[in-house]
Coordinates of C-alpha atoms in Angstrom, one line a residue:
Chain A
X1 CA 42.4 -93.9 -74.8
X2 CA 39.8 -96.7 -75.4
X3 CA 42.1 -99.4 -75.3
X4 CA 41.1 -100.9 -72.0
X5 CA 37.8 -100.9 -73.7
X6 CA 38.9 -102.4 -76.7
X7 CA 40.6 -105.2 -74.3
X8 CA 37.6 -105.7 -72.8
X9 CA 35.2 -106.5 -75.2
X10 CA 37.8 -108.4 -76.8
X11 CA 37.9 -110.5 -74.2
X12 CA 35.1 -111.2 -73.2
X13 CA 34.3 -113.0 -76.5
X14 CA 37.1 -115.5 -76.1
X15 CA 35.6 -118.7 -74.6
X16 CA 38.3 -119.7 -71.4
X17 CA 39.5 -115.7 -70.9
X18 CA 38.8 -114.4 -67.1
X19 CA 36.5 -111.8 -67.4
X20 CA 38.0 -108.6 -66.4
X21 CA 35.4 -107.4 -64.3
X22 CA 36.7 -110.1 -62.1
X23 CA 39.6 -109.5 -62.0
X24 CA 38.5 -105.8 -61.3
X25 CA 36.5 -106.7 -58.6
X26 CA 39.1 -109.1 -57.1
X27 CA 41.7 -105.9 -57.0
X28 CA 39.1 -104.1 -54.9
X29 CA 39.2 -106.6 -52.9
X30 CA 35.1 -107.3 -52.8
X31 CA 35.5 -111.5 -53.6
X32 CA 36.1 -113.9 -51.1
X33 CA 39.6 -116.1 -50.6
X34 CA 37.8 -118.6 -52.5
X35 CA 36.6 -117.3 -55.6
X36 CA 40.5 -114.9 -55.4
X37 CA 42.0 -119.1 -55.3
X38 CA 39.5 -120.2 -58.3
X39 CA 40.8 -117.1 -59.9
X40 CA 44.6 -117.2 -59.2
X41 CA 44.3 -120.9 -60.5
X42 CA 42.5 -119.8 -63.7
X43 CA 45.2 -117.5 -64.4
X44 CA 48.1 -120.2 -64.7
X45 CA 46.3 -121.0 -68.0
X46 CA 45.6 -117.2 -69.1
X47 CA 48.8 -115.8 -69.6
X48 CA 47.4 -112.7 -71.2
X49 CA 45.3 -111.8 -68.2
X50 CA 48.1 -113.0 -65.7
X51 CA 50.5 -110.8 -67.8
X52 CA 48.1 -107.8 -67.0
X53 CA 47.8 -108.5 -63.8
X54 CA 51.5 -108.5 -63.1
X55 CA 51.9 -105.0 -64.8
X56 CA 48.7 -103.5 -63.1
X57 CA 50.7 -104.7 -60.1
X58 CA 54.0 -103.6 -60.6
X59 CA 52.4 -99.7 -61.8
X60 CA 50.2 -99.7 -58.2
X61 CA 53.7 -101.1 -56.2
X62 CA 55.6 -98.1 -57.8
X63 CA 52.8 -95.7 -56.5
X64 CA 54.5 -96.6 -52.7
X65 CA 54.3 -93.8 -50.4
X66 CA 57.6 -94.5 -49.0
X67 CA 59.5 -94.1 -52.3
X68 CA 58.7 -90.5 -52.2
X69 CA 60.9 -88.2 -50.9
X70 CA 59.2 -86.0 -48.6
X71 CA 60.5 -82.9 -46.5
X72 CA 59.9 -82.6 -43.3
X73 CA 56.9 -80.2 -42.9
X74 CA 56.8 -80.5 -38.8
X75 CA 58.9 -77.5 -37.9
X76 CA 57.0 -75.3 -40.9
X77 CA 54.4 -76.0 -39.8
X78 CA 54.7 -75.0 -36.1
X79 CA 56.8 -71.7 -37.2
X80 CA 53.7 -70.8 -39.1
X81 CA 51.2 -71.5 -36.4
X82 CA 53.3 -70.5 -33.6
X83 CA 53.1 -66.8 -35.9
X84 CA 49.5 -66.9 -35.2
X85 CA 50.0 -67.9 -31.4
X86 CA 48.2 -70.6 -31.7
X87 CA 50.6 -72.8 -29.7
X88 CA 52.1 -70.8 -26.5
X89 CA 53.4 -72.0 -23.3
X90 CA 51.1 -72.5 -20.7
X91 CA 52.3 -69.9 -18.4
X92 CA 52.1 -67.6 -20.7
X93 CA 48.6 -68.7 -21.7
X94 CA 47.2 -68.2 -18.2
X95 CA 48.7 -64.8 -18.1
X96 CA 46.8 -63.8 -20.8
X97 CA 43.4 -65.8 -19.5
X98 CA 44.2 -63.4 -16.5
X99 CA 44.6 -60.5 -18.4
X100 CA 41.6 -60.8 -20.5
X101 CA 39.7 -61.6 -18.0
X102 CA 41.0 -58.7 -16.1
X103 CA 40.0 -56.2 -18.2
X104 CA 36.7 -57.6 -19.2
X105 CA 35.8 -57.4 -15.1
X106 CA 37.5 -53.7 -15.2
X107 CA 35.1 -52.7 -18.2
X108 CA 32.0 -54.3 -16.0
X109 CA 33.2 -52.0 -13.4
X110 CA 32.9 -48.8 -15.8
X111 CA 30.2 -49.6 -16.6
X112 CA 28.5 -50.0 -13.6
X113 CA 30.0 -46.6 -12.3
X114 CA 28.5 -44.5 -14.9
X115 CA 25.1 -46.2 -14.3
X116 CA 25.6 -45.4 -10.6
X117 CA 26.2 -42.4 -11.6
X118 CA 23.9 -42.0 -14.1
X119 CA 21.4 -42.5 -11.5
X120 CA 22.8 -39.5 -8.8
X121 CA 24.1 -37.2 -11.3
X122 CA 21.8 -37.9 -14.6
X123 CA 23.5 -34.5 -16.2
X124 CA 27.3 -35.4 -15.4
X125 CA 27.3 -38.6 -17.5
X126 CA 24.7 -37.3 -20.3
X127 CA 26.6 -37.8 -22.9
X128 CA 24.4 -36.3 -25.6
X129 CA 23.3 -32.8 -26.4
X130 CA 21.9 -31.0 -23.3
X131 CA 18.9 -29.0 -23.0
X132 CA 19.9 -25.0 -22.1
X133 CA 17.7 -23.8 -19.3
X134 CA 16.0 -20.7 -20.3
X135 CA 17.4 -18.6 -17.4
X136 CA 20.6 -18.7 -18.7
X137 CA 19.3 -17.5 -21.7
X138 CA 17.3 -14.6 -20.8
X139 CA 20.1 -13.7 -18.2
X140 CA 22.7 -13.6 -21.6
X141 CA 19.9 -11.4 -23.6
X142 CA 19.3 -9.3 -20.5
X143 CA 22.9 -8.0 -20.2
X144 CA 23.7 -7.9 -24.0
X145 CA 20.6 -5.1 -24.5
X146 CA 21.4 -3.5 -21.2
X147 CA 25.6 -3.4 -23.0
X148 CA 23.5 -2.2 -26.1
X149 CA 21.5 0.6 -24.5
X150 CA 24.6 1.7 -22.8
X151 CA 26.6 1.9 -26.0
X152 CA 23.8 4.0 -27.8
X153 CA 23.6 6.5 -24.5
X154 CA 27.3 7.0 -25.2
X155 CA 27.0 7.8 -28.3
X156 CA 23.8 9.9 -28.0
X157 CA 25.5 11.5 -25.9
X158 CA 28.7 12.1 -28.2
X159 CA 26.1 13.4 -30.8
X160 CA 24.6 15.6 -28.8
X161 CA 28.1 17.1 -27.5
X162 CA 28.7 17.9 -30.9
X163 CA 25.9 19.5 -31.4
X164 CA 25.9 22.1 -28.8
X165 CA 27.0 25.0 -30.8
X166 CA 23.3 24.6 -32.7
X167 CA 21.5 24.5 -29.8
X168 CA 20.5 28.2 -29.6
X169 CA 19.1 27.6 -33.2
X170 CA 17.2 25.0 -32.5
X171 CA 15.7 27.5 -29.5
X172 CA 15.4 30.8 -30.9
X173 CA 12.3 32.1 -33.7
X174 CA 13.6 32.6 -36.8
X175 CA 12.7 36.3 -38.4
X176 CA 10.3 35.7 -41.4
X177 CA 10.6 37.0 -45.0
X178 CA 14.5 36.3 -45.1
X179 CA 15.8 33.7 -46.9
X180 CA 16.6 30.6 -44.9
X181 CA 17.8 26.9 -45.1
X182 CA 15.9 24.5 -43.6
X183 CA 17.5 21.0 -41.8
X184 CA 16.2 18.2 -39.8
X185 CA 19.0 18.0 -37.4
X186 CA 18.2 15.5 -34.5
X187 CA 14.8 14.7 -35.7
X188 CA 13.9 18.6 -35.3
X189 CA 13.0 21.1 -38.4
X190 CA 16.0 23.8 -38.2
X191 CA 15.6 26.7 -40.2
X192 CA 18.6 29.1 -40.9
X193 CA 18.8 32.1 -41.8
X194 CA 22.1 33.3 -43.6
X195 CA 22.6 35.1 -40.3
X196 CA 22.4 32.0 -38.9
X197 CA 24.7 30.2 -41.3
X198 CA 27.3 33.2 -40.4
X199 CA 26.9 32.3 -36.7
X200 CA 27.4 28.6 -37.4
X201 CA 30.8 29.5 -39.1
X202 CA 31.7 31.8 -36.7
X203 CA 31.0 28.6 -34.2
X204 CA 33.5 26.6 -36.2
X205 CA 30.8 24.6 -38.3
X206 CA 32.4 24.4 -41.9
X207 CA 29.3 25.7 -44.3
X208 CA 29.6 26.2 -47.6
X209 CA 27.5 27.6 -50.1
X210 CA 27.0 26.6 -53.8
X211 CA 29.7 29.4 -54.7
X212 CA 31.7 27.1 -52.8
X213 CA 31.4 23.8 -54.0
X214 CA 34.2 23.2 -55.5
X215 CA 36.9 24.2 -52.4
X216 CA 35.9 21.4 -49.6
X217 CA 38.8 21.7 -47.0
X218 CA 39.6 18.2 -46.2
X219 CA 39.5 19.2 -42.2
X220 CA 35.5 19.1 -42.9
X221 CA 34.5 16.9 -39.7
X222 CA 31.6 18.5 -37.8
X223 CA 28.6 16.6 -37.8
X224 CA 25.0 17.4 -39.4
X225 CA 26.6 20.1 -41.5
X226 CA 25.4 21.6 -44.9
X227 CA 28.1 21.3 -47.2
X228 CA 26.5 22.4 -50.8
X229 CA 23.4 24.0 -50.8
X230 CA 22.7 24.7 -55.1
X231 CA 20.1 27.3 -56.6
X232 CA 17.8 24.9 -57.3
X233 CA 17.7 22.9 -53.9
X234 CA 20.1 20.3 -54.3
X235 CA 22.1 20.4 -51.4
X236 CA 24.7 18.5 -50.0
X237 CA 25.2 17.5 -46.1
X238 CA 27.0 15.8 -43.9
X239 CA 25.5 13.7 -41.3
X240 CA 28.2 11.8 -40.1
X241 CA 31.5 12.2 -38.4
X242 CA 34.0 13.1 -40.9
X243 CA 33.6 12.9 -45.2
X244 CA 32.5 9.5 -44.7
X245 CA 28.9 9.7 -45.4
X246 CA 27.2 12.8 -47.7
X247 CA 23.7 12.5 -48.3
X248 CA 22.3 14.1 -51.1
X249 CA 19.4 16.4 -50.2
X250 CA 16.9 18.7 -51.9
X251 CA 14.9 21.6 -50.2
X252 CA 11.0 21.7 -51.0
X253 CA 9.2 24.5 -49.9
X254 CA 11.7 25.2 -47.2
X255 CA 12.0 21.6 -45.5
X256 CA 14.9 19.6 -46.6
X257 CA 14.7 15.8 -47.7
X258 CA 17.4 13.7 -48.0
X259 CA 17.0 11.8 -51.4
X260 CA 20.5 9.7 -51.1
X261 CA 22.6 8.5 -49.3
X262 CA 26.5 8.9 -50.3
X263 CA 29.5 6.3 -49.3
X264 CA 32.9 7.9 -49.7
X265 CA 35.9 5.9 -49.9
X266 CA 37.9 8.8 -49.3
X267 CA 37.9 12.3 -47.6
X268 CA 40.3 13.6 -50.3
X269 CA 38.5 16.9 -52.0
X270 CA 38.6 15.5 -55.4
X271 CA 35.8 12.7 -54.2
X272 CA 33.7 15.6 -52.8
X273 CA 34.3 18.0 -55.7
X274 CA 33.0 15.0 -58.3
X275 CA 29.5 15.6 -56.5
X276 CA 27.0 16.8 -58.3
Chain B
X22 CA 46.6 -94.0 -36.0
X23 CA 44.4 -95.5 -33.4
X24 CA 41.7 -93.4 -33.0
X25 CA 41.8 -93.2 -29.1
X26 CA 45.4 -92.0 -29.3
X27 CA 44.3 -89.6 -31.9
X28 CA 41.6 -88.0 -30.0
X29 CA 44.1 -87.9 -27.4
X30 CA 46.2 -85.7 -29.8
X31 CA 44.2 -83.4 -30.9
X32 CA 42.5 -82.7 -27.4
X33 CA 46.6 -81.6 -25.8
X34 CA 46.6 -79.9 -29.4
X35 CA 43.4 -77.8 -28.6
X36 CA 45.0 -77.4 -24.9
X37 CA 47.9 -75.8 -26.5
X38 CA 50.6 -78.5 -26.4
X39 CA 52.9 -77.9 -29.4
X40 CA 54.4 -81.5 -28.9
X41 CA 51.0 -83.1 -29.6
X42 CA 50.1 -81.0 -33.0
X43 CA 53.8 -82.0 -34.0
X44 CA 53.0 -85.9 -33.7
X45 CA 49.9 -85.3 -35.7
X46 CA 51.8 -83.7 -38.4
X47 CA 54.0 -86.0 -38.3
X48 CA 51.3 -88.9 -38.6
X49 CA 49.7 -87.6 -41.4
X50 CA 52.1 -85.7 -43.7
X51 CA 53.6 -88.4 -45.2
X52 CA 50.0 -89.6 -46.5
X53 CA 48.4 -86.0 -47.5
X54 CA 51.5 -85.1 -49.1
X55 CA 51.8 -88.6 -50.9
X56 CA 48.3 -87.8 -52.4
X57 CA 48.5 -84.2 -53.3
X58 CA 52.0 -84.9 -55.1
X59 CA 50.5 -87.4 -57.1
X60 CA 47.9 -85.1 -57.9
X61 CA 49.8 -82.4 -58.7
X62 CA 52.9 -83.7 -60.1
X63 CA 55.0 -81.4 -57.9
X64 CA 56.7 -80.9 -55.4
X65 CA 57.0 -77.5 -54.3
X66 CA 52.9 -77.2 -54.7
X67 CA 52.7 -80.3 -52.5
X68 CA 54.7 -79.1 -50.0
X69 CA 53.6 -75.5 -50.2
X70 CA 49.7 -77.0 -50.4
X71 CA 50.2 -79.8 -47.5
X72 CA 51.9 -77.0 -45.5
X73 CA 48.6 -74.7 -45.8
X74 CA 46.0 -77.2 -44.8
X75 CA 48.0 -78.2 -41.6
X76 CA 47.9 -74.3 -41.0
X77 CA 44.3 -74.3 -41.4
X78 CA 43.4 -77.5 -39.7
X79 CA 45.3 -77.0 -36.2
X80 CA 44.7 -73.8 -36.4
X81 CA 40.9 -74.4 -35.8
X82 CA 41.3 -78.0 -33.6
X83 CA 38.9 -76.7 -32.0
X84 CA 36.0 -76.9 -34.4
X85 CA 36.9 -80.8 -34.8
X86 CA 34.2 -83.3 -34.9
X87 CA 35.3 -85.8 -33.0
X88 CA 32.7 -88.1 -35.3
X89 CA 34.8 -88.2 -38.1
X90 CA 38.7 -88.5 -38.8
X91 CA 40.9 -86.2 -38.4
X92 CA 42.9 -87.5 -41.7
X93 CA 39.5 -87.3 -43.8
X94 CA 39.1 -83.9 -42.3
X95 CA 42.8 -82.6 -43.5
X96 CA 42.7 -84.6 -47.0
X97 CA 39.3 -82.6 -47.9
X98 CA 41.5 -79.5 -46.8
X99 CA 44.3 -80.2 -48.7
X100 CA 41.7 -80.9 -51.9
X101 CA 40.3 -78.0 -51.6
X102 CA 43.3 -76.2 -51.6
X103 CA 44.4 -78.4 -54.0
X104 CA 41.5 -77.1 -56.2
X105 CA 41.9 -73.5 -55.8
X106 CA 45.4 -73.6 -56.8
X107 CA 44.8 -75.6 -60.0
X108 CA 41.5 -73.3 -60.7
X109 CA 44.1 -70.2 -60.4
X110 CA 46.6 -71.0 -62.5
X111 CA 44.2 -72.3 -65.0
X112 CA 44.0 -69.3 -67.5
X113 CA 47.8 -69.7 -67.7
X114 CA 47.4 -72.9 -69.4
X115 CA 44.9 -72.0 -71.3
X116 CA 47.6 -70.1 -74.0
X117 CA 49.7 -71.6 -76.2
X118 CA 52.6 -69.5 -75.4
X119 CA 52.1 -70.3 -71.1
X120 CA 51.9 -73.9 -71.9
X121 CA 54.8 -73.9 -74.0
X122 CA 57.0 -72.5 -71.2
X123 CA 56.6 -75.7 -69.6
X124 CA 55.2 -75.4 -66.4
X125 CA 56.0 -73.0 -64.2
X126 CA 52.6 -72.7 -62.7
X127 CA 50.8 -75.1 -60.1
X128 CA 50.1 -78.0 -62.6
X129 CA 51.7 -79.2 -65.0
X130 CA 50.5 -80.2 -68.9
X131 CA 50.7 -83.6 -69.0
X132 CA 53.1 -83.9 -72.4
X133 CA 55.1 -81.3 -71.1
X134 CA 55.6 -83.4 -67.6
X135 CA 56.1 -86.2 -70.0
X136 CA 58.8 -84.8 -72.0
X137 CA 60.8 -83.5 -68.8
X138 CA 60.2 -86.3 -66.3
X139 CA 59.5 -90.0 -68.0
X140 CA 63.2 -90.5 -68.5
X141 CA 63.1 -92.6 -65.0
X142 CA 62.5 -95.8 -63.8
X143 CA 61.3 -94.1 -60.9
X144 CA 59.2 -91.0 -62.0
X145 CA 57.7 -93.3 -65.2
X146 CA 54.6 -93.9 -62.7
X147 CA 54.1 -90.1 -62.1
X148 CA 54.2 -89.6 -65.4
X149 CA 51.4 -92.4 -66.0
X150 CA 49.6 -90.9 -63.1
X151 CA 49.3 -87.2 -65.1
X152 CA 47.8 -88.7 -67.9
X153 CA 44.8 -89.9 -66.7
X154 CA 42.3 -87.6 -65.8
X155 CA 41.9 -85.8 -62.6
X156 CA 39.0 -88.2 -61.3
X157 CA 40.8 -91.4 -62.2
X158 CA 44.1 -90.2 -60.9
X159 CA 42.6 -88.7 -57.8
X160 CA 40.2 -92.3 -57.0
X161 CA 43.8 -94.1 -58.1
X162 CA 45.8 -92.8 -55.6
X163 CA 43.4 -92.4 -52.5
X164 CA 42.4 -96.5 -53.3
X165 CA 46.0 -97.5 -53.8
X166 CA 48.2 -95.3 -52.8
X167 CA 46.4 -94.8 -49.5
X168 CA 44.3 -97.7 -49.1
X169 CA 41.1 -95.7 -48.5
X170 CA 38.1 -98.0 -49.3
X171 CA 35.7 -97.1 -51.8
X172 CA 33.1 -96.0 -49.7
X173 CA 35.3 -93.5 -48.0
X174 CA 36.6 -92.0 -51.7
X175 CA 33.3 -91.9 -52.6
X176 CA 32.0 -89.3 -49.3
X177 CA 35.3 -88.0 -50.0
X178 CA 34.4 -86.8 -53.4
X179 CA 31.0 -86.6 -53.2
X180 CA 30.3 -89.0 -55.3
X181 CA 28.1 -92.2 -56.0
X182 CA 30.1 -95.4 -55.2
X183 CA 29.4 -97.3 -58.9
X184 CA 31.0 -93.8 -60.3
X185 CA 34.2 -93.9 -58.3
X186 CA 34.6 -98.2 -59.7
X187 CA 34.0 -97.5 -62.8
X188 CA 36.4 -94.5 -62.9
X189 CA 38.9 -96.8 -60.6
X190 CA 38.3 -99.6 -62.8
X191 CA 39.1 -97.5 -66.3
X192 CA 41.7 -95.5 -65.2
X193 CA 43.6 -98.8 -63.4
X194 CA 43.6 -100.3 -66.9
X195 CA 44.9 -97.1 -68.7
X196 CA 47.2 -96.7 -65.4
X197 CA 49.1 -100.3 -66.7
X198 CA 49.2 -99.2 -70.4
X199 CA 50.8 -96.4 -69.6
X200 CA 53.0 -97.0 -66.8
X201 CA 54.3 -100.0 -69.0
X202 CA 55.3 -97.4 -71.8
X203 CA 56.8 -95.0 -69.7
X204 CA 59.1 -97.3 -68.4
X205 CA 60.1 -98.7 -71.4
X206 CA 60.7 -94.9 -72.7
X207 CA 62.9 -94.5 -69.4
X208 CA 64.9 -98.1 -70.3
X209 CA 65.5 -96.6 -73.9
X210 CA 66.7 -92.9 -72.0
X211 CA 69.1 -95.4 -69.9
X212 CA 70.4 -97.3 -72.6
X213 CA 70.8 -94.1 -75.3
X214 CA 72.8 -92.1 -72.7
X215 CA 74.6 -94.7 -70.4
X216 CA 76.7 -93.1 -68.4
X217 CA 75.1 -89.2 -68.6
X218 CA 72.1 -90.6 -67.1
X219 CA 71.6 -89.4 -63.9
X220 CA 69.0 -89.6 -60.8
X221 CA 66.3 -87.4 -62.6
X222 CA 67.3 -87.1 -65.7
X223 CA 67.5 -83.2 -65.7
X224 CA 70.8 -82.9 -66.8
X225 CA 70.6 -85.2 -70.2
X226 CA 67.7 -83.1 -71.5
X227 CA 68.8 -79.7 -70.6

């Protein structure tokens, strides 16, 4: 590794050797065609220098580009650009000038329609969230109560129909010192006497007493009808089409007060016979 | 290249004339691939690396200075490319085992590429060239291999002209040793096999 060192300061204690910086400086080619004569007549009588001169040439000859074999890298080249369209025929180039420039001018023109009409029609080309106006709004609540208040009339009206056979009761005095039952039936205190109660069978209205409890015919679908009344004012009655809905209801000092409310998931008897 | 005729190139290669990047390549390929060859000790990474920067360079003519050269331009390219390879494959030489295999990646080790290619006359001075290191090698064969002057290798490498002599001037030296004892390992190859000896060599040692 540090024998061109070792060469060096070898040589540059021999009196009559050419210094190698020299000859260093005369392969850069930075001395003049003088001093490179002086120097090619000094080396006639170094043979040692000359010899490494001749090899230093001979190793920078053999480093002669055109000894190398080389492909021809032309057409690779071209393939490879031509892949990224760099080179394309003229033609073909304008075309697609024409084309780009076509549609950039074509998005200009968008453009300037929808501010045009941004201007005349601001709400067409809003393309954001838009306000509601609040007459559309009051309009949609107006008709949804009026569809509301129409549906509860109808079925007001389907209670009420329902109730006609008790409307006599609700009308006539009841006799005091006999036993009765007392109901709210359409927000109205009903007293009934067991006269009463006889009436309401005879009117169809499925009653039944706590001697009865436990024998519910499953055809029970009159509304606001006392299905259970017990000794000591539990009572059981229906408020609601069908067996869906009991509530559970006690009678104090002769007005009756619902204390639950009972969800059935069936009108089979066995569900109303498992009431207390 | 004259540089008129040159800027004349690579203005018809900006307009899109194929013809004109072809005569550019065909200036300069010879001379970049020289130099990344010699650097790399390979063929197939010189072509596949002198291939890329051609790529890269006509594909953005049009951010040429037209201050500069377009050759200095493509050789810095081609180094950095160059660079990255070599910096890649690195960790493969960096095992035993990988640098055992004997050279499948981008650079060669320098004994391996001894042992498989000094056998010629002709390859003895690649051979010399991958035993120096990559500064000497690299200022060796841009000063004479390509006759670039010293303060062009010197921009080129970013580097301070007295650095790029000295390493010219060391390297030249251990350039001769070497290239003297490679091609006296090549005459003993010749004379040991005769008649076996072929071209590159290849079939004598496998």
């Amino acid at each position: 590794m540090n024998r061109g060192q070792d060469h060096e300061s070898f040589d540059e204690r021999i009196p009559g050797r050419i210094p190698e910086s020299l000859i260093d400086a005369a392969l850069d080619g930075e001395i003049c065609d003088r001093m490179q004569e002086e120097i090619a007549h000094a080396l006639q009588y170094d043979h040692e220098r000359r010899a490494e001169l001749l090899e230093t040439a001979d190793a920078v000859r053999a480093m002669n580009l055109d000894d190398i074999p080389m492909p021809d890298m032309q057409c690779a080249v071209l393939n490879r650009l031509d892949e990224h369209e760099r080179f394309i025929p003229r033609t073909m180039r304008r075309w697609v000038r024409t084309g780009r420039m076509a549609i950039a001018a074509g998005i200009l023109l968008g453009l300037m329609l929808v501010a045009g009409l941004q201007s005349v029609y601001p709400r067409l080309t809003t393309i954001g969230a838009q306000s509601t106006p609040v007459h559309d709004v009051a309009t949609a609540v107006e008709q949804d109560t009026q569809r509301v208040a129409e549906n509860v009339q109808s079925q007001v009206a389907q209670m009420r129909a329902s109730l006609s056979p008790l409307e006599g009761l609700l009308a006539a005095p009841k006799p005091s010192g006999t036993k009765t039952f007392t109901l709210t039936l359409n927000h109205q205190v009903v007293r009934l006497s067991e006269a009463d109660l006889a009436a309401l069978r005879a009117s169809g209205v499925m009653v039944r007493t706590d001697t009865e409890t436990n024998r519910f015919p499953a055809q029970l679908n009159r509304s606001l009808t006392l299905v259970s009344y017990g000794g000591d004012g539990q009572m059981l009655i229906n408020t609601h089409d069908g067996l869906r809905t009991l509530s559970r209801a006690k009678e104090t000092r002769g007005v009756v007060v619902v204390t639950e409310r009972v969800e059935l998931e069936s009108t089979s008897d066995e569900c109303i016979a498992d009431l207390p | 290249m004259d540089r008129a005729v040159e800027r004349d190139l690579i203005e018809r290669a900006i307009a899109g004339e194929r013809a004109a990047a072809g005569e550019l390549i065909k200036a300069h390929q010879r001379s970049v691939y020289g130099y990344i060859l010699r650097m790399s000790g390979r063929h197939e990474t010189a072509e596949d690396i002198v291939q890329e920067a051609f790529v890269r360079v006509l594909a953005n003519l049009h951010r040429f200075d037209f201050r500069f050269r377009f050759s200095t331009w493509l050789f810095t390219i081609a180094r950095r490319l160059y660079m990255n390879a070599v910096a890649k494959s690195k960790p493969a030489y960096d095992t035993d085992f990988v640098g055992s295999m004997g050279g499948k990646g981008t650079m060669p080790d320098a004994s391996t590429y001894s042992d498989e290619r000094s056998t010629t006359q002709k390859d003895a001075i690649q051979s010399a060239l991958m035993h120096l290191s990559v500064e000497q090698r690299e200022i060796i064969v841009l000063f004479h291999q390509l006759d670039w002057p010293i303060a062009l290798i010197a921009s080129h490498l970013d580097m301070p002209e007295g650095t790029v002599k000295s390493h010219l001037h060391r390297g030249r030296r251990r350039l001769r040793v070497l290239f003297k004892e490679h091609k006296q390992l090549a005459s003993l190859y010749k004379d040991h096999f005769g008649g076996a000896f072929n071209e590159t060599g290849d079939e004598v040692l496998a």
